[in-house]
CSV table of C-alpha atoms in Angstrom, one decimal:
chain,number,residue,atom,x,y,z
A,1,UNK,CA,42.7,-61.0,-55.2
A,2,UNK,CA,44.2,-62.6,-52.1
A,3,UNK,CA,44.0,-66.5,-51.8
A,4,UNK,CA,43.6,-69.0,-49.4
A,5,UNK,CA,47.4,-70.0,-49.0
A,6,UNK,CA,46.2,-72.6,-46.1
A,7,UNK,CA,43.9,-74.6,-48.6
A,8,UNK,CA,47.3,-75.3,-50.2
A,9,UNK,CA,48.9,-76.8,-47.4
A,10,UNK,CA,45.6,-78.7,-45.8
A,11,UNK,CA,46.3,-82.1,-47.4
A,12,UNK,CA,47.7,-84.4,-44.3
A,13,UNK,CA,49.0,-86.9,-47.5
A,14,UNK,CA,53.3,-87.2,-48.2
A,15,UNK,CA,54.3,-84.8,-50.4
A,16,UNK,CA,55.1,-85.9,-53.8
A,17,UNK,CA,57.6,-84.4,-56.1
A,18,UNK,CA,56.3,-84.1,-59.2
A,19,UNK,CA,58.6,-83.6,-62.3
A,20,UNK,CA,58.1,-79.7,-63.0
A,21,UNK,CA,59.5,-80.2,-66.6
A,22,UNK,CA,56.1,-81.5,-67.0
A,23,UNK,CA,54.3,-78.4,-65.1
A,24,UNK,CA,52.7,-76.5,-67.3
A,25,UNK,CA,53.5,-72.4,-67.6
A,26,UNK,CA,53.7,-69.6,-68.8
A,27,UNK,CA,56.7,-67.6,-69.4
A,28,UNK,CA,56.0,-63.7,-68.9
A,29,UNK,CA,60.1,-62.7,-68.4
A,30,UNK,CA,62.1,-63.6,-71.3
A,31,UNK,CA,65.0,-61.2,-72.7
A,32,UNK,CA,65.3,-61.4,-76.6
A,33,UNK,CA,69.4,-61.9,-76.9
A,34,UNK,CA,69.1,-63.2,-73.5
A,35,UNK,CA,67.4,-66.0,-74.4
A,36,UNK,CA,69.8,-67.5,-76.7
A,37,UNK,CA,71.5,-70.8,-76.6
A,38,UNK,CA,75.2,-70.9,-75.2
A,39,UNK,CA,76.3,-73.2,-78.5
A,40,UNK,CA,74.7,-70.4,-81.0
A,41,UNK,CA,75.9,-67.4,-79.5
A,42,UNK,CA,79.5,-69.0,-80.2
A,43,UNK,CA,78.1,-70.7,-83.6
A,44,UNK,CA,77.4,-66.9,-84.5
A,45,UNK,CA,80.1,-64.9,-83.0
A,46,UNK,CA,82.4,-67.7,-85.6
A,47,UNK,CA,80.2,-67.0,-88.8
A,48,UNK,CA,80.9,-63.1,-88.0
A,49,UNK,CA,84.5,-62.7,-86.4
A,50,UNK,CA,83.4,-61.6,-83.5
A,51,UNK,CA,85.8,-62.0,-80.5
A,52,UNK,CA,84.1,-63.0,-77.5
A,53,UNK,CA,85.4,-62.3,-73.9
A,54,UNK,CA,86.1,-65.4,-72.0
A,55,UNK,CA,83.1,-64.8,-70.1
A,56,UNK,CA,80.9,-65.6,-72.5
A,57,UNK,CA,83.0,-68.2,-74.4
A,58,UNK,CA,84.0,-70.3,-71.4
A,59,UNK,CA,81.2,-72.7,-71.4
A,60,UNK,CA,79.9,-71.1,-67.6
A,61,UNK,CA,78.0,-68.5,-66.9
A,62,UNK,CA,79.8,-65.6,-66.3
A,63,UNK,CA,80.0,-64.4,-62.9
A,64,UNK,CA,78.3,-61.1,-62.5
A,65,UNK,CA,77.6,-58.3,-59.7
A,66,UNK,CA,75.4,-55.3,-61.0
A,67,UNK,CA,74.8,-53.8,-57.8
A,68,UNK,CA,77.2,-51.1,-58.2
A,69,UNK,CA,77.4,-49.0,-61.7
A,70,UNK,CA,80.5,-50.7,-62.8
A,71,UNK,CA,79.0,-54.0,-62.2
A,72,UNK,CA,75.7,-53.3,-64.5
A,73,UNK,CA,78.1,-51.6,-66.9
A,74,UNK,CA,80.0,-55.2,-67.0
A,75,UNK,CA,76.8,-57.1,-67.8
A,76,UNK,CA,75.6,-54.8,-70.6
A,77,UNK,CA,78.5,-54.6,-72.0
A,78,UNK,CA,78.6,-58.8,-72.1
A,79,UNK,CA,74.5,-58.2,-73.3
A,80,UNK,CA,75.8,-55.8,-76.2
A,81,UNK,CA,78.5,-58.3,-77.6
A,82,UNK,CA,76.0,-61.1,-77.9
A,83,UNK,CA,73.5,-58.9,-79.3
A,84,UNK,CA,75.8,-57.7,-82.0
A,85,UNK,CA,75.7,-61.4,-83.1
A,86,UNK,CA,72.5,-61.2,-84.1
A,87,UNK,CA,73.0,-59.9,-87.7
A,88,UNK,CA,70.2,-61.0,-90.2
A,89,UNK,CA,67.1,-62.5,-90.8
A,90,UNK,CA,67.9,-66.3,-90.2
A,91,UNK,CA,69.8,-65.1,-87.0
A,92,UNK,CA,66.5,-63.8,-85.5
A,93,UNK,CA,64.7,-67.2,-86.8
A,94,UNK,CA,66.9,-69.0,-85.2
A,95,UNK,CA,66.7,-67.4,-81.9
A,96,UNK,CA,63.5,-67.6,-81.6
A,97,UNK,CA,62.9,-71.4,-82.9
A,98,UNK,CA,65.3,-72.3,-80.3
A,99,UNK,CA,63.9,-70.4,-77.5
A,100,UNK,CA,61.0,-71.6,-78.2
A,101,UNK,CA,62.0,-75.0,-78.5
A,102,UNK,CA,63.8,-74.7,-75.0
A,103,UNK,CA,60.6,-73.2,-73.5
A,104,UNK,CA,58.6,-76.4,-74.9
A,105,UNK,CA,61.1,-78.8,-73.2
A,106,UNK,CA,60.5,-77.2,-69.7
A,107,UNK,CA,57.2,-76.9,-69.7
A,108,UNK,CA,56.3,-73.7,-71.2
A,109,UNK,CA,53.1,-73.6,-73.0
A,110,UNK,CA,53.0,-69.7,-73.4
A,111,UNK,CA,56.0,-67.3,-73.9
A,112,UNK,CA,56.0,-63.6,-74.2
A,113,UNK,CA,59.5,-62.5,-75.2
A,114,UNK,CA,60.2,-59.1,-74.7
A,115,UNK,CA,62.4,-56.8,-77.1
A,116,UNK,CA,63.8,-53.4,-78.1
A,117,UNK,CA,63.8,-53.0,-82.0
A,118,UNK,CA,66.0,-50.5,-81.8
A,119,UNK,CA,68.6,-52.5,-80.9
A,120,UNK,CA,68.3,-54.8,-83.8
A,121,UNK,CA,67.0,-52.5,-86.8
A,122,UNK,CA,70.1,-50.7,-87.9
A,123,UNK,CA,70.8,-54.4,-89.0
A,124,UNK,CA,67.5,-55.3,-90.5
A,125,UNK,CA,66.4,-52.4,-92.5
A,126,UNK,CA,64.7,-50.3,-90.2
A,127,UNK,CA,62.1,-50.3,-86.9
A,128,UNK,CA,59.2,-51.4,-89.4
A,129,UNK,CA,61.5,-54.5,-90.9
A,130,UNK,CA,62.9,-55.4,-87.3
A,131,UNK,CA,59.5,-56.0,-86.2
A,132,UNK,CA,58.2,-57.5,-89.2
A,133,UNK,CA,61.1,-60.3,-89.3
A,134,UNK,CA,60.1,-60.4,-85.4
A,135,UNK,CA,57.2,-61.2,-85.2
A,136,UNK,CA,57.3,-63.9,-88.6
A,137,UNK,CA,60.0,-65.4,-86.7
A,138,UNK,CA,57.5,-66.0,-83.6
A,139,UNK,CA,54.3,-67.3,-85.8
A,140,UNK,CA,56.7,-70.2,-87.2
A,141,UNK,CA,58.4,-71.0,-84.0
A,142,UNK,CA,54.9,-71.0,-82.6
A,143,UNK,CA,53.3,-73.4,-85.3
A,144,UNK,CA,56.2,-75.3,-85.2
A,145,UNK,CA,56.5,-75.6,-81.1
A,146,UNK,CA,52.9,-76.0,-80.3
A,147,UNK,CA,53.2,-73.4,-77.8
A,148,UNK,CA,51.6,-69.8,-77.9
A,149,UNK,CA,54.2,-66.7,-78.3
A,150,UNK,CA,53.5,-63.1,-78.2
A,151,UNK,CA,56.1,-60.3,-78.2
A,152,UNK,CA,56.1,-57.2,-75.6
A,153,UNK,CA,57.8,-54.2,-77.2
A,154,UNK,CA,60.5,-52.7,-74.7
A,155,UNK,CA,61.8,-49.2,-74.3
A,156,UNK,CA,65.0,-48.4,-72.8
A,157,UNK,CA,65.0,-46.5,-69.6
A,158,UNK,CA,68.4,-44.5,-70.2
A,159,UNK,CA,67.4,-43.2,-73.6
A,160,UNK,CA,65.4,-40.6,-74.1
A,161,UNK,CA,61.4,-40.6,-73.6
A,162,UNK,CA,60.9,-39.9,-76.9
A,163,UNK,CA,62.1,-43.3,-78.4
A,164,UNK,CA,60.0,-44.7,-76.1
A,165,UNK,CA,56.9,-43.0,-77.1
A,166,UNK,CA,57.9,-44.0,-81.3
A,167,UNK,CA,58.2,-47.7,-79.8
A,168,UNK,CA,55.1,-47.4,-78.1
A,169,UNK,CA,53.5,-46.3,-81.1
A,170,UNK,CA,55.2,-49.1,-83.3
A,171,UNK,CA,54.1,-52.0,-80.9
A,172,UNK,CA,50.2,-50.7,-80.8
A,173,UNK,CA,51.1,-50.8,-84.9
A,174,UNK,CA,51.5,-54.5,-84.4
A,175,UNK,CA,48.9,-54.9,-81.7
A,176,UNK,CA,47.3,-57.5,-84.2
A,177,UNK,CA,50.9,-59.5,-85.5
A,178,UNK,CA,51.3,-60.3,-82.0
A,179,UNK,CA,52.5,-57.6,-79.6
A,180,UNK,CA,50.3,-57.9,-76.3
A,181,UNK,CA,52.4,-56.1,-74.1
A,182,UNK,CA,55.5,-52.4,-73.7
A,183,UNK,CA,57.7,-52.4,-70.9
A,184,UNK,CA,60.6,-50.4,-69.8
A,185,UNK,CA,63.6,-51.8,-69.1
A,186,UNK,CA,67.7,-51.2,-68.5
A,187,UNK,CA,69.3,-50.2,-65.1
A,188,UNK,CA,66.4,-49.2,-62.5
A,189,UNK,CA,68.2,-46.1,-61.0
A,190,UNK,CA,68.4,-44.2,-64.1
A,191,UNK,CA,66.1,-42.3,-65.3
A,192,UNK,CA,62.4,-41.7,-63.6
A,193,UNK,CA,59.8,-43.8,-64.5
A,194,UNK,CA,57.5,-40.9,-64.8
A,195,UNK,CA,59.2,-39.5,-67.7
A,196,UNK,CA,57.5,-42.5,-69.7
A,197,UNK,CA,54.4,-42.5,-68.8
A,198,UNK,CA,52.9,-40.6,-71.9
A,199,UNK,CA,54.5,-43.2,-73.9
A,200,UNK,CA,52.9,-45.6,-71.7
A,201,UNK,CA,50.0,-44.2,-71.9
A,202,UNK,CA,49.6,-44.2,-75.8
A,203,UNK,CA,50.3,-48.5,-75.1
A,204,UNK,CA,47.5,-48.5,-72.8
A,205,UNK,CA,45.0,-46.6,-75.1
A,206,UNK,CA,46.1,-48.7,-77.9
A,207,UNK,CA,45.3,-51.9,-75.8
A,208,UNK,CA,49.0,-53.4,-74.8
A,209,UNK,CA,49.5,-54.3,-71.2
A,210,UNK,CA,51.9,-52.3,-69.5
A,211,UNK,CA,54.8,-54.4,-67.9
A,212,UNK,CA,57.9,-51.9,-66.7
A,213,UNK,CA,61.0,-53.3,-64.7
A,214,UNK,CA,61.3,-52.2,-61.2
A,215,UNK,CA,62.0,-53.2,-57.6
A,216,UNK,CA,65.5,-55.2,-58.4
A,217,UNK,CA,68.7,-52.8,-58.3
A,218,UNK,CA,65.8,-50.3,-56.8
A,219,UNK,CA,64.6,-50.7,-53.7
A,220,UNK,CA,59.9,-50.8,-53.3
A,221,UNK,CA,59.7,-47.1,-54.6
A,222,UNK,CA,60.6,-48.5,-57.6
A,223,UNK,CA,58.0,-50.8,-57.8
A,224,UNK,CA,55.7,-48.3,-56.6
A,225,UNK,CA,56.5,-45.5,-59.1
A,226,UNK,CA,55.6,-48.5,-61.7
A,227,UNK,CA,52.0,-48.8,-60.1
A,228,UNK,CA,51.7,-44.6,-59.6
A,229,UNK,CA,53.7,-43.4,-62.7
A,230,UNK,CA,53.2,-46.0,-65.6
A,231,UNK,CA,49.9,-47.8,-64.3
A,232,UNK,CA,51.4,-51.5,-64.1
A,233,UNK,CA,49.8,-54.2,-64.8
A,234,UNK,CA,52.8,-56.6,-64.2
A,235,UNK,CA,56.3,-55.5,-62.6
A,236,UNK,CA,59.0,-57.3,-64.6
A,237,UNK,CA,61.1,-58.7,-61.2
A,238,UNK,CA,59.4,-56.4,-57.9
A,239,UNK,CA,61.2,-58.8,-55.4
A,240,UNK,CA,62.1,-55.4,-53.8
A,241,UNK,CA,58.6,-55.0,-52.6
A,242,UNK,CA,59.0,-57.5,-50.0
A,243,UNK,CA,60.9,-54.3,-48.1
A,244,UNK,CA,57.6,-52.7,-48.1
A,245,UNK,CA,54.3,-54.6,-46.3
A,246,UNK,CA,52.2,-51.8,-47.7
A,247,UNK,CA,53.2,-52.1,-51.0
A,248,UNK,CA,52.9,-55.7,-50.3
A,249,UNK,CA,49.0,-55.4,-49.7
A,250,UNK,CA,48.7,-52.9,-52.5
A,251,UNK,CA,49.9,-55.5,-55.0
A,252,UNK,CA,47.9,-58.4,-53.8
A,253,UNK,CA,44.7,-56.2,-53.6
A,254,UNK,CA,45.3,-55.4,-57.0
A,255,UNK,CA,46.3,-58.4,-58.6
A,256,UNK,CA,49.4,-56.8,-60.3
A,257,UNK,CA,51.8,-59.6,-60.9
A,258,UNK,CA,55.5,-59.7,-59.8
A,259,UNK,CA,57.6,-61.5,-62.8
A,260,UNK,CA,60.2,-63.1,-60.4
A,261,UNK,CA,63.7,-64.1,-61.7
A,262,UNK,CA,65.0,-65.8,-59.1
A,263,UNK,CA,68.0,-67.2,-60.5
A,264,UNK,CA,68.9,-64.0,-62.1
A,265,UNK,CA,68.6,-62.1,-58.9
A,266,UNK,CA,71.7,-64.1,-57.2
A,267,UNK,CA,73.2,-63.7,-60.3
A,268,UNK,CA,73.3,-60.2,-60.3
A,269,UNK,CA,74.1,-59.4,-56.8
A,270,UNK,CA,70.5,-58.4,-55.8
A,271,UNK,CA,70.3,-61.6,-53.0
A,272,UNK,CA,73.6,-63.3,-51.9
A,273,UNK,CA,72.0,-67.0,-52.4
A,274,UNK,CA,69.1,-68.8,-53.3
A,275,UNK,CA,67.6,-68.7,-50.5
A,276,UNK,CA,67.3,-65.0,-49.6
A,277,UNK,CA,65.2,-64.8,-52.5
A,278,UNK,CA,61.8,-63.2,-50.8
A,279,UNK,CA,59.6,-65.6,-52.7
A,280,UNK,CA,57.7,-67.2,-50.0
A,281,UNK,CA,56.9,-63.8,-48.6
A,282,UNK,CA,55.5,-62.3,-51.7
A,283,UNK,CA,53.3,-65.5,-52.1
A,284,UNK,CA,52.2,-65.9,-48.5
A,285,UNK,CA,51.3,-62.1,-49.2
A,286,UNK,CA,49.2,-62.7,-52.0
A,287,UNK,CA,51.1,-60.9,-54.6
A,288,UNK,CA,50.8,-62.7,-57.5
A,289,UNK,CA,54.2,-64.4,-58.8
A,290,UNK,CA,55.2,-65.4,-62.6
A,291,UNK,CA,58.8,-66.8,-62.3
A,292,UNK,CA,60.7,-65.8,-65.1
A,293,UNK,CA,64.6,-66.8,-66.6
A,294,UNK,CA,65.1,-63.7,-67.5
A,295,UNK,CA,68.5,-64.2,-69.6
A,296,UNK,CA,69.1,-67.5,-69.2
A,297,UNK,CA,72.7,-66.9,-71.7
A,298,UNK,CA,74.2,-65.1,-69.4
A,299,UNK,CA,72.5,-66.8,-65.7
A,300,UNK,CA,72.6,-70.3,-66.7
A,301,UNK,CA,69.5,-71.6,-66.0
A,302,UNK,CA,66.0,-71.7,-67.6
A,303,UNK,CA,62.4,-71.7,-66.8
A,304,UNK,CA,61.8,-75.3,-65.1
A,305,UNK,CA,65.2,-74.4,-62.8
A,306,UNK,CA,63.1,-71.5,-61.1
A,307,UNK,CA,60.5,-73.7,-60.2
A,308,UNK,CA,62.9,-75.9,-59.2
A,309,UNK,CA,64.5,-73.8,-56.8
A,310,UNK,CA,61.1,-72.6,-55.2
A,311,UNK,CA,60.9,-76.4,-54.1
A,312,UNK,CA,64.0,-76.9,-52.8
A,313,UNK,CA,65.8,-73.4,-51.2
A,314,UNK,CA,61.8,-72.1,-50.4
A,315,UNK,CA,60.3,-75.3,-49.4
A,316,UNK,CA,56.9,-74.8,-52.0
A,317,UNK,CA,55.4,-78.2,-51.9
A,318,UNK,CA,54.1,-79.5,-55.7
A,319,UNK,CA,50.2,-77.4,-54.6
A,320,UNK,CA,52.2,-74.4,-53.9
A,321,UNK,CA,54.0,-74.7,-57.2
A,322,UNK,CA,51.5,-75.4,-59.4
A,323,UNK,CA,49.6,-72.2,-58.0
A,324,UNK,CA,52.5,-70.3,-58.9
A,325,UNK,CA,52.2,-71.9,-62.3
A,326,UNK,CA,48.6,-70.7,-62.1
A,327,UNK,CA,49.3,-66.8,-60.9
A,328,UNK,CA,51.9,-66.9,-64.1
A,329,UNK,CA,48.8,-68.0,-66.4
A,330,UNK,CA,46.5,-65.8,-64.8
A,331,UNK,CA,48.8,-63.0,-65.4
A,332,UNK,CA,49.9,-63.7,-69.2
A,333,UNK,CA,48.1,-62.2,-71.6
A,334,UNK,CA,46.7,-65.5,-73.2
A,335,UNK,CA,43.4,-65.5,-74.6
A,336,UNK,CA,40.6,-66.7,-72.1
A,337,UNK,CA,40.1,-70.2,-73.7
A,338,UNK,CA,44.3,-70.4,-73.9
A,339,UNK,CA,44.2,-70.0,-70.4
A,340,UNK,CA,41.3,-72.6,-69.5
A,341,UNK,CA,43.1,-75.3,-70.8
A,342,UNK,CA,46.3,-74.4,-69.0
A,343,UNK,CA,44.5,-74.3,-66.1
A,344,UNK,CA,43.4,-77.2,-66.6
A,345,UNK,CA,46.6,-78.8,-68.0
A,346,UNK,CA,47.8,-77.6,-64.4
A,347,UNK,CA,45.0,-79.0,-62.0
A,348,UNK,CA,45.7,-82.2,-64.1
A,349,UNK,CA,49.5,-82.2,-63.6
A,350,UNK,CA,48.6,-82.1,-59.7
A,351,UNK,CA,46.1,-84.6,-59.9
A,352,UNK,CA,48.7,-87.5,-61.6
A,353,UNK,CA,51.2,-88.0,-58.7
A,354,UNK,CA,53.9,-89.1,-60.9
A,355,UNK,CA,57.3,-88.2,-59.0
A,356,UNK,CA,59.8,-86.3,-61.1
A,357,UNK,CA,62.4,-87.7,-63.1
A,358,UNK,CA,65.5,-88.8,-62.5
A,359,UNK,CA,68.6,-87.0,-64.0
């Protein structure tokens, strides 16, 4: 699964910047409420009285650290208040129109937005109706975007196993509405990841790739739990494997695919800037990268603004970038001929020359 890295760098031609709005992707790290626009969050939190803090009604993103317990606390709590904005049906279509529509605009040509039901049933009538109004809400924004969006079902690591195996049984339910993927996700250093692996074992039997979060506020035993315990095919974030030249090798070898969130992982505390990001030393690895925005309300910045910041805190000329637009194709659950064309799409975006944009 390795690549030659030198074949990308063997052109003795100026570099060209290339405007990476234009790149196409695919989008494998996408938080449901995270995912919201800034203006409809406050659009919402009017329609239903809900008082929101100054961080997320001041118009920047809020600063957050989640390296310590009080820190994560902070940012679920701010995660929670926006949620509880989502309140019916045309909320939810919304959402996901507009994510989509965002995702279009930078490039995205397929999204797989991941969610917890749970959090939004009590709401919407139930799991079953959740789902349903889910996953009708991605087959419009879809037709009406253009671009391809599937749903991965997400448990919650500090609840118990249980509701993870009844979510895991609801998304292979909806295998054929949509659902191509279960994950695992909330703070890292609570609970094991072994303690889900029957429920993500009934995903895997009922065809769902499995896509748990690990190596962020964890250090590489994280990410290596989610290869042993849970049988990963993708590790939502894994920048902590960079700690680890074994586990390095091990995901390369494998092809298991790091879902990066750069901007998010300054944002949080995990890297003190931009830079310190380990991006260029899981690429030169050969782990294979999808850069994600992970929850661009609350981090500010969206999908094209990763790639953007590969190219100019990690140096990744427009080759290197567009095989990092590859790996996130590669490692998308996109039907074979869905992922032909993007290829293509890509090779052709490298082949036009056109600089980028101006502002």
């Amino acid at each position: 699964m390795r690549q030659d890295l030198g074949m990308l760098r063997s052109s003795g031609n100026p570099p060209v910047s290339r405007d990476l709005r234009l790149l196409p992707k695919a989008h494998l790290h996408l938080h449901f409420t995270g995912s919201m626009r800034p203006g409809t969050l406050l659009e919402l939190a009017d329609k239903y009285g809900v008082h929101l803090p100054e961080a997320l009604s001041g118009g920047a993103p809020p600063q957050l650290r989640a390296t310590d317990e009080r820190g994560w606390f902070r940012f679920q709590r701010l995660y929670d208040i926006a949620r509880s904005c989502l309140r019916e049906a045309e909320d939810i279509r919304r959402l996901v129109r507009e994510a989509a529509e965002e995702d279009a605009a930078d490039g995205s040509r397929w999204l797989e937005i991941q969610v917890d039901p749970t959090s939004y049933a009590p709401r919407l009538g139930g799991l079953i109706p959740a789902m349903e109004i889910i996953l009708d809400a991605v087959e419009t924004a879809a037709r009406d975007t253009g671009i391809g969006i599937r749903v991965l079902v997400a448990a919650n690591r500090v609840k118990h196993p249980l509701e993870a195996r009844t979510l895991a049984r609801l998304a292979v339910r909806f295998r054929d509405r949509g659902v191509v993927g279960f994950g695992l996700s909330n703070d890292e250093r609570r609970g094991m990841a072994r303690d889900f692996d029957r429920a993500f074992a009934i995903a895997r039997e009922g065809g769902l790739l499995a896509a748990p979060h690990g190596g962020e506020l964890s250090g590489p035993t994280s990410v290596r739990d989610c290869l042993d315990d849970l049988e990963a095919a993708r590790v939502g974030h894994g920048v902590r494997a960079a700690e680890d030249p074994r586990l390095l090798r091990e995901l390369a070898d494998r092809g298991v695919t790091c879902e990066v969130c750069p901007s998010s992982n300054v944002a949080l505390g995990v890297y003190e800037k931009a830079a310190d990001v380990p991006l260029r030393t899981l690429f030169e690895a050969g782990v294979p990268i999808a850069l994600g925005a992970d929850d661009p309300l609350l981090f500010g910045s969206r999908l094209a603004a990763q790639y953007e910041l590969a190219r100019e805190h990690h140096g990744f000329t427009d080759e290197e970038l567009a095989e990092l637009s590859r790996q996130s194709v590669r490692g998308s659950a996109a039907p074979e001929g869905v992922r032909a064309r993007l290829l293509a799409d890509v090779d052709a975006w490298l082949a036009d020359g056109r600089p980028r944009a101006e502002g």
